[in-house]
Tab-separated table of C-alpha atoms and ligand atoms in Angstrom:
chain	number	residue	atom	x	y	z
O	1	UNK	CA	-24.673	27.050	40.966
O	2	UNK	CA	-24.686	24.114	38.559
O	3	UNK	CA	-22.709	24.713	35.359
O	4	UNK	CA	-24.844	25.386	32.296
O	5	UNK	CA	-23.928	25.979	28.687
O	6	UNK	CA	-25.643	28.416	26.333
O	7	UNK	CA	-27.418	26.852	23.324
O	8	UNK	CA	-25.308	26.722	20.158
O	9	UNK	CA	-26.799	27.362	16.728
O	10	UNK	CA	-26.682	24.825	13.917
O	11	UNK	CA	-26.598	25.498	11.033
O	12	UNK	CA	-24.515	28.633	11.473
O	13	UNK	CA	-25.695	31.887	10.027
O	14	UNK	CA	-23.776	32.322	6.797
O	15	UNK	CA	-24.048	35.196	4.289
O	16	UNK	CA	-23.022	32.949	1.366
O	17	UNK	CA	-25.837	30.504	2.108
O	18	UNK	CA	-28.350	33.319	2.623
O	19	UNK	CA	-27.314	34.848	-0.690
O	20	UNK	CA	-27.576	31.509	-2.519
O	21	UNK	CA	-31.114	30.999	-1.186
O	22	UNK	CA	-32.091	34.589	-1.994
O	23	UNK	CA	-30.775	34.332	-5.546
O	24	UNK	CA	-32.604	31.030	-6.124
O	25	UNK	CA	-35.834	32.656	-5.001
O	26	UNK	CA	-35.274	35.871	-6.962
O	27	UNK	CA	-34.821	34.074	-10.297
O	28	UNK	CA	-37.476	31.401	-9.772
O	29	UNK	CA	-34.963	28.551	-10.000
O	30	UNK	CA	-36.055	27.348	-6.546
O	31	UNK	CA	-39.285	26.041	-8.076
O	32	UNK	CA	-37.820	23.976	-10.902
O	33	UNK	CA	-37.523	20.205	-11.070
O	34	UNK	CA	-34.050	20.286	-12.598
O	35	UNK	CA	-31.624	23.094	-13.152
O	36	UNK	CA	-28.289	24.764	-12.718
O	37	UNK	CA	-28.079	24.397	-8.912
O	38	UNK	CA	-28.133	20.605	-9.035
O	39	UNK	CA	-25.754	20.661	-11.989
O	40	UNK	CA	-23.305	22.938	-10.152
O	41	UNK	CA	-23.401	20.779	-7.021
O	42	UNK	CA	-22.805	17.608	-9.032
O	43	UNK	CA	-19.873	19.324	-10.719
O	44	UNK	CA	-18.392	20.414	-7.374
O	45	UNK	CA	-18.678	16.881	-5.987
O	46	UNK	CA	-17.263	15.317	-9.171
O	47	UNK	CA	-14.266	17.625	-9.026
O	48	UNK	CA	-13.548	17.336	-5.324
O	49	UNK	CA	-13.763	13.544	-5.230
O	50	UNK	CA	-12.643	12.902	-8.844
O	51	UNK	CA	-15.780	10.811	-9.315
O	52	UNK	CA	-17.117	10.678	-12.863
O	53	UNK	CA	-20.764	10.172	-11.814
O	54	UNK	CA	-22.716	11.830	-9.032
O	55	UNK	CA	-26.383	11.158	-8.328
O	56	UNK	CA	-28.066	13.566	-5.938
O	57	UNK	CA	-30.854	12.062	-3.840
O	58	UNK	CA	-33.145	12.609	-0.867
O	59	UNK	CA	-31.007	11.237	2.006
O	60	UNK	CA	-27.838	9.425	2.992
O	61	UNK	CA	-29.978	6.445	3.942
O	62	UNK	CA	-31.464	6.262	0.445
O	63	UNK	CA	-28.008	6.861	-1.036
O	64	UNK	CA	-26.866	3.553	0.533
O	65	UNK	CA	-29.846	1.689	-0.886
O	66	UNK	CA	-29.235	3.218	-4.335
O	67	UNK	CA	-25.538	2.341	-4.092
O	68	UNK	CA	-26.372	-1.324	-3.436
O	69	UNK	CA	-28.942	-1.333	-6.243
O	70	UNK	CA	-26.378	0.266	-8.518
O	71	UNK	CA	-24.032	-2.632	-7.731
O	72	UNK	CA	-26.891	-5.022	-8.568
O	73	UNK	CA	-27.060	-6.468	-5.054
O	74	UNK	CA	-30.443	-8.236	-5.025
O	75	UNK	CA	-29.838	-11.293	-2.884
O	76	UNK	CA	-26.933	-12.945	-1.127
O	77	UNK	CA	-24.925	-11.285	1.620
O	78	UNK	CA	-23.461	-7.873	2.403
O	79	UNK	CA	-20.733	-7.541	5.040
O	80	UNK	CA	-20.856	-4.576	7.425
O	81	UNK	CA	-19.720	-3.692	10.948
O	82	UNK	CA	-21.949	-4.573	13.907
O	83	UNK	CA	-21.548	-0.964	15.053
O	84	UNK	CA	-22.879	1.244	12.247
O	85	UNK	CA	-25.649	3.600	11.188
O	86	UNK	CA	-28.958	1.660	11.499
O	87	UNK	CA	-30.108	2.661	8.007
O	88	UNK	CA	-27.196	0.775	6.442
O	89	UNK	CA	-28.486	-2.509	7.877
O	90	UNK	CA	-31.969	-1.656	6.592
O	91	UNK	CA	-30.653	-0.754	3.143
O	92	UNK	CA	-29.139	-4.242	2.847
O	93	UNK	CA	-32.489	-5.780	3.789
O	94	UNK	CA	-34.397	-3.438	1.467
O	95	UNK	CA	-32.582	-4.667	-1.617
O	96	UNK	CA	-33.248	-8.299	-0.623
O	97	UNK	CA	-29.821	-9.240	0.756
O	98	UNK	CA	-28.772	-10.356	4.267
O	99	UNK	CA	-26.340	-8.502	6.504
O	100	UNK	CA	-23.247	-10.361	7.712
O	101	UNK	CA	-21.771	-8.714	10.790
O	102	UNK	CA	-18.106	-8.245	11.621
O	103	UNK	CA	-16.636	-6.488	14.651
O	104	UNK	CA	-15.044	-3.049	14.867
O	105	UNK	CA	-11.390	-2.650	15.777
O	106	UNK	CA	-10.579	-2.708	19.513
O	107	UNK	CA	-11.378	0.664	21.098
O	108	UNK	CA	-12.467	2.118	17.743
O	109	UNK	CA	-15.518	2.545	15.498
O	110	UNK	CA	-14.202	1.186	12.248
O	111	UNK	CA	-14.546	-2.229	10.678
O	112	UNK	CA	-11.827	-4.720	11.619
O	113	UNK	CA	-10.256	-6.070	8.403
O	114	UNK	CA	-9.048	-9.195	10.213
O	115	UNK	CA	-12.621	-10.499	10.357
O	116	UNK	CA	-13.346	-10.312	6.670
O	117	UNK	CA	-12.032	-13.749	5.749
O	118	UNK	CA	-14.340	-15.349	8.323
O	119	UNK	CA	-17.308	-13.355	6.978
O	120	UNK	CA	-16.666	-14.001	3.296
O	121	UNK	CA	-18.728	-16.648	1.508
O	122	UNK	CA	-19.702	-17.486	-2.084
O	123	UNK	CA	-22.835	-15.402	-1.307
O	124	UNK	CA	-20.900	-12.185	-0.578
O	125	UNK	CA	-22.129	-9.397	-2.862
O	126	UNK	CA	-20.679	-6.249	-1.279
O	127	UNK	CA	-18.833	-4.738	1.678
O	128	UNK	CA	-20.055	-1.588	3.458
O	129	UNK	CA	-17.379	0.503	5.187
O	130	UNK	CA	-18.395	3.531	7.297
O	131	UNK	CA	-16.122	6.223	8.680
O	132	UNK	CA	-17.601	7.056	12.061
O	133	UNK	CA	-17.151	9.593	14.838
O	134	UNK	CA	-13.991	11.203	13.518
O	135	UNK	CA	-12.170	7.975	12.689
O	136	UNK	CA	-11.275	6.668	9.253
O	137	UNK	CA	-11.384	2.964	8.499
O	138	UNK	CA	-8.065	1.329	7.452
O	139	UNK	CA	-8.778	1.834	3.778
O	140	UNK	CA	-5.688	0.550	2.012
O	141	UNK	CA	-6.066	-2.782	3.841
O	142	UNK	CA	-9.794	-2.940	3.145
O	143	UNK	CA	-9.340	-2.005	-0.507
O	144	UNK	CA	-6.729	-4.724	-0.888
O	145	UNK	CA	-9.039	-7.329	0.608
O	146	UNK	CA	-11.961	-6.213	-1.580
O	147	UNK	CA	-9.820	-6.413	-4.712
O	148	UNK	CA	-8.396	-9.811	-3.797
O	149	UNK	CA	-11.908	-11.208	-3.279
O	150	UNK	CA	-13.652	-9.361	-6.097
O	151	UNK	CA	-16.107	-7.786	-3.639
O	152	UNK	CA	-17.307	-4.252	-4.435
O	153	UNK	CA	-17.041	-1.759	-1.584
O	154	UNK	CA	-19.538	0.950	-0.642
O	155	UNK	CA	-17.896	3.669	1.430
O	156	UNK	CA	-20.189	5.626	3.771
O	157	UNK	CA	-18.748	9.150	3.965
O	158	UNK	CA	-21.836	10.733	5.557
O	159	UNK	CA	-19.847	11.763	8.659
O	160	UNK	CA	-16.530	12.598	7.075
O	161	UNK	CA	-16.644	14.703	3.891
O	162	UNK	CA	-13.214	16.258	3.389
O	163	UNK	CA	-11.291	13.690	5.450
O	164	UNK	CA	-8.300	11.954	3.867
O	165	UNK	CA	-5.899	9.132	4.633
O	166	UNK	CA	-2.879	7.771	2.737
O	167	UNK	CA	-3.214	10.585	0.228
O	168	UNK	CA	-6.793	9.786	-0.754
O	169	UNK	CA	-10.056	11.381	0.299
O	170	UNK	CA	-12.616	9.336	2.165
O	171	UNK	CA	-14.996	8.490	-0.663
O	172	UNK	CA	-12.248	7.738	-3.168
O	173	UNK	CA	-11.567	4.198	-1.920
O	174	UNK	CA	-14.953	2.628	-2.488
O	175	UNK	CA	-16.427	1.470	-5.791
O	176	UNK	CA	-19.320	3.632	-4.685
O	177	UNK	CA	-19.502	6.252	-1.908
O	178	UNK	CA	-22.438	7.866	-0.121
O	179	UNK	CA	-22.874	11.373	1.302
O	180	UNK	CA	-25.640	12.788	3.515
O	181	UNK	CA	-26.853	16.376	3.617
O	182	UNK	CA	-29.076	15.761	6.671
O	183	UNK	CA	-29.811	18.513	9.170
O	184	UNK	CA	-26.979	17.663	11.541
O	185	UNK	CA	-24.260	16.870	8.998
O	186	UNK	CA	-21.129	18.842	8.076
O	187	UNK	CA	-22.759	19.665	4.731
O	188	UNK	CA	-26.435	20.310	5.331
O	189	UNK	CA	-29.604	21.147	3.475
O	190	UNK	CA	-31.867	19.740	6.191
O	191	UNK	CA	-32.250	16.619	4.071
O	192	UNK	CA	-30.459	15.134	1.116
O	193	UNK	CA	-27.727	12.807	-0.052
O	194	UNK	CA	-25.523	11.776	-2.942
O	195	UNK	CA	-24.054	8.663	-4.525
O	196	UNK	CA	-20.574	8.920	-6.048
O	197	UNK	CA	-19.010	6.445	-8.428
O	198	UNK	CA	-16.685	6.267	-11.366
O	199	UNK	CA	-18.432	3.190	-12.713
O	200	UNK	CA	-20.796	4.248	-15.463
O	201	UNK	CA	-23.017	1.144	-15.281
O	202	UNK	CA	-23.566	1.656	-11.531
O	203	UNK	CA	-24.733	5.211	-12.097
O	204	UNK	CA	-26.966	4.105	-15.007
O	205	UNK	CA	-28.705	1.472	-12.875
O	206	UNK	CA	-29.349	4.057	-10.153
O	207	UNK	CA	-30.886	6.437	-12.692
O	208	UNK	CA	-33.112	3.713	-14.122
O	209	UNK	CA	-34.210	2.567	-10.650
O	210	UNK	CA	-35.005	6.137	-9.529
O	211	UNK	CA	-36.897	7.072	-12.669
O	212	UNK	CA	-40.632	6.500	-12.180
O	213	UNK	CA	-41.906	8.929	-14.791
O	214	UNK	CA	-40.018	11.368	-12.584
O	215	UNK	CA	-37.079	11.075	-10.193
O	216	UNK	CA	-38.616	9.408	-7.130
O	217	UNK	CA	-35.783	10.224	-4.660
O	218	UNK	CA	-34.754	13.758	-5.605
O	219	UNK	CA	-32.699	16.529	-4.067
O	220	UNK	CA	-34.429	19.835	-4.809
O	221	UNK	CA	-32.901	22.790	-6.618
O	222	UNK	CA	-33.214	24.901	-3.461
O	223	UNK	CA	-31.352	22.265	-1.423
O	224	UNK	CA	-28.620	22.143	-4.065
O	225	UNK	CA	-28.391	25.945	-4.069
O	226	UNK	CA	-27.654	26.171	-0.325
O	227	UNK	CA	-25.169	23.290	-0.459
O	228	UNK	CA	-22.918	24.775	-3.131
O	229	UNK	CA	-21.326	27.468	-0.900
O	230	UNK	CA	-20.842	24.891	1.862
O	231	UNK	CA	-18.716	22.731	-0.425
O	232	UNK	CA	-16.561	25.764	-1.157
O	233	UNK	CA	-16.100	26.303	2.588
O	234	UNK	CA	-15.709	22.676	3.638
O	235	UNK	CA	-11.933	22.637	4.094
O	236	UNK	CA	-11.907	25.887	6.062
O	237	UNK	CA	-14.715	24.636	8.318
O	238	UNK	CA	-12.969	21.311	8.859
O	239	UNK	CA	-9.845	23.230	9.845
O	240	UNK	CA	-11.842	25.236	12.412
O	241	UNK	CA	-13.261	22.025	13.841
O	242	UNK	CA	-9.750	20.546	14.021
O	243	UNK	CA	-8.592	23.531	16.068
O	244	UNK	CA	-11.662	23.205	18.313
O	245	UNK	CA	-10.828	19.565	19.011
O	246	UNK	CA	-7.210	20.337	19.807
O	247	UNK	CA	-8.371	23.010	22.238
O	248	UNK	CA	-10.978	20.775	23.882
O	249	UNK	CA	-8.447	17.952	24.183
O	250	UNK	CA	-5.987	20.224	25.932
O	251	UNK	CA	-8.660	21.542	28.315
O	252	UNK	CA	-9.848	18.013	29.139
O	253	UNK	CA	-6.301	16.877	29.652
O	254	UNK	CA	-5.615	19.688	32.133
O	255	UNK	CA	-8.699	18.579	34.082
O	256	UNK	CA	-8.051	14.826	33.857
O	257	UNK	CA	-11.317	14.623	31.935
O	258	UNK	CA	-12.343	11.909	29.498
O	259	UNK	CA	-10.124	11.178	26.519
O	260	UNK	CA	-11.578	11.896	23.082
O	261	UNK	CA	-11.152	8.851	20.867
O	262	UNK	CA	-11.027	10.371	17.425
O	263	UNK	CA	-7.946	10.697	15.318
O	264	UNK	CA	-8.141	14.314	14.205
O	265	UNK	CA	-5.172	14.139	11.838
O	266	UNK	CA	-7.343	13.598	8.774
O	267	UNK	CA	-9.626	16.497	9.122
O	268	UNK	CA	-13.369	15.918	9.130
O	269	UNK	CA	-15.126	15.456	12.442
O	270	UNK	CA	-18.870	15.090	12.655
O	271	UNK	CA	-19.038	13.950	16.250
O	272	UNK	CA	-16.280	13.630	18.794
O	273	UNK	CA	-16.609	10.361	20.707
O	274	UNK	CA	-15.541	9.159	24.113
O	275	UNK	CA	-16.561	6.283	26.351
O	276	UNK	CA	-17.778	6.080	29.916
O	277	UNK	CA	-19.457	3.575	32.172
O	278	UNK	CA	-23.049	4.465	33.162
O	279	UNK	CA	-23.224	6.166	29.782
O	280	UNK	CA	-26.962	6.918	29.784
O	281	UNK	CA	-26.809	8.764	33.113
O	282	UNK	CA	-23.826	10.740	31.849
O	283	UNK	CA	-25.669	11.706	28.637
O	284	UNK	CA	-28.609	12.833	30.803
O	285	UNK	CA	-26.343	14.843	33.124
O	286	UNK	CA	-24.518	16.605	30.277
O	287	UNK	CA	-27.698	17.236	28.268
O	288	UNK	CA	-29.405	18.730	31.308
O	289	UNK	CA	-26.524	21.222	31.482
O	290	UNK	CA	-27.066	22.162	27.844
O	291	UNK	CA	-24.192	20.255	26.213
O	292	UNK	CA	-24.945	18.979	22.669
O	293	UNK	CA	-24.207	15.381	23.645
O	294	UNK	CA	-25.929	12.127	22.775
O	295	UNK	CA	-25.448	8.370	22.892
O	296	UNK	CA	-23.734	6.415	20.117
O	297	UNK	CA	-25.446	3.931	17.805
O	298	UNK	CA	-27.148	0.885	19.325
O	299	UNK	CA	-25.293	-1.605	17.156
O	300	UNK	CA	-26.638	-4.784	15.560
O	301	UNK	CA	-25.005	-7.445	17.722
O	302	UNK	CA	-28.244	-8.380	19.482
O	303	UNK	CA	-30.303	-8.637	16.313
O	304	UNK	CA	-31.825	-12.030	15.593
O	305	UNK	CA	-29.722	-14.594	13.716
O	306	UNK	CA	-32.681	-14.938	11.392
O	307	UNK	CA	-31.982	-11.405	10.172
O	308	UNK	CA	-28.219	-11.547	9.908
O	309	UNK	CA	-25.237	-13.863	10.045
O	310	UNK	CA	-22.669	-13.394	12.858
O	311	UNK	CA	-19.557	-15.388	12.012
O	312	UNK	CA	-17.228	-13.632	14.501
O	313	UNK	CA	-17.237	-12.397	18.078
O	314	UNK	CA	-18.806	-8.914	18.227
O	315	UNK	CA	-17.743	-7.807	21.688
O	316	UNK	CA	-15.928	-4.618	20.591
O	317	UNK	CA	-19.104	-3.439	18.845
O	318	UNK	CA	-21.094	-4.255	21.985
O	319	UNK	CA	-18.728	-2.152	24.116
O	320	UNK	CA	-18.949	0.716	21.610
O	321	UNK	CA	-22.756	0.511	21.604
O	322	UNK	CA	-23.000	0.523	25.415
O	323	UNK	CA	-20.466	3.136	26.367
O	324	UNK	CA	-20.157	5.760	23.603
O	325	UNK	CA	-20.981	9.425	24.094
O	326	UNK	CA	-20.943	11.798	21.121
O	327	UNK	CA	-20.403	15.545	21.076
O	328	UNK	CA	-22.039	17.353	18.143
O	329	UNK	CA	-19.618	19.188	15.860
O	330	UNK	CA	-21.226	22.571	16.484
O	331	UNK	CA	-19.460	22.546	19.865
O	332	UNK	CA	-16.121	22.271	18.038
O	333	UNK	CA	-16.840	25.614	16.367
O	334	UNK	CA	-17.525	27.362	19.679
O	335	UNK	CA	-15.158	29.853	21.319
O	336	UNK	CA	-12.671	29.103	24.076
O	337	UNK	CA	-14.914	30.249	26.921
O	338	UNK	CA	-17.603	27.790	25.798
O	339	UNK	CA	-15.071	24.967	25.477
O	340	UNK	CA	-13.701	25.737	28.947
O	341	UNK	CA	-17.126	25.402	30.535
O	342	UNK	CA	-17.752	22.260	28.515
O	343	UNK	CA	-14.449	20.736	29.662
O	344	UNK	CA	-15.241	21.624	33.314
O	345	UNK	CA	-18.577	19.920	32.894
O	346	UNK	CA	-17.216	16.813	31.182
O	347	UNK	CA	-14.479	16.420	33.792
O	348	UNK	CA	-16.825	16.949	36.780
O	349	UNK	CA	-18.117	13.490	37.469
P	1	LIG	C1	-26.447	10.440	8.903
P	1	LIG	C2	-25.826	9.191	8.433
P	1	LIG	C3	-26.404	8.451	7.385
P	1	LIG	C4	-27.738	8.730	6.766
P	1	LIG	O1	-27.981	9.984	6.349
P	1	LIG	P1	-29.462	10.614	6.289
P	1	LIG	O2	-29.295	11.671	5.289
P	1	LIG	O3	-29.767	11.091	7.667
P	1	LIG	O4	-30.397	9.551	5.830
P	1	LIG	C5	-25.732	7.318	6.957
P	1	LIG	N1	-24.568	6.942	7.498
P	1	LIG	C6	-23.992	7.617	8.498
P	1	LIG	C7	-22.689	7.154	9.026
P	1	LIG	C8	-24.604	8.760	9.009
P	1	LIG	O5	-24.027	9.433	10.021
């Protein structure tokens, strides 16, 4: 008998979310353009991240574009890692700037600060730093570099809300930070996003850009209503995922299975990553058995030099793009019997 895993639900059934949706429908607030649900969510985000300004919007992808527009990036260059979410590259192009690619750190998914000097030019307008696959970028080093060069930093926290390093939350290092509330994310409303900043003028520019007689990139009141209880529960859920990872690690270790790459000390894990040769066949094998597994990002290293500048060697990003497998976080919330079957499956190759 081949091993198979039962399907796992995402999002989880949650009485607090069900009650929030029911209440929004009962009092008609679900149908309003603006109201107390959005205001409450903004307040929660402001408090948690100590950000003075929060703009809710339609997606994490749009949040990055709005962040760049808020920083008045209209031309010139934006530095980002060659292994990153594809929409970040597009956001740079959308505002009229050109991406400049740097490599990720060896064996990791986060931007290598050692490449920044080679990427910097008089054209540099911004730096995008993403926290990916359960790893946090080396933020104190990156912040130092950004300050020394007068380059504003946009921090992509779409995969890591609640994570912290060196005593600061992911999202508190950047001049601007972005969140996603997409259907697979740790905080989800199916769709949605947010831009966080403590710079008033950045937030003002985003408001002006979004205002077209009405907000053109909105998050709805109903979306905000179902997100509010999830923010209250975020730390507890991250703790559950941390325990799930520790358990899966132990089970994989006992079976000489693959080694998970993430550093789970800082708390928020969207997808647990590992690397294998013949990655696509392995994704197919695990998916066929019902595991919530997919391939990593494709990376930008092969994109035309007409579209982006590549001042440094990008081989670590290429390796990440070719060999990464990702396990969806819903598996980290599963019980031990599920994780045992999963570990058997992952180790059986
Ligand atoms: C999901 C994601 C986004 C974009 O979010 P959407 O809401 O899906 O547009 C951006 N960056 C990273 C790292 C992501 O994982």
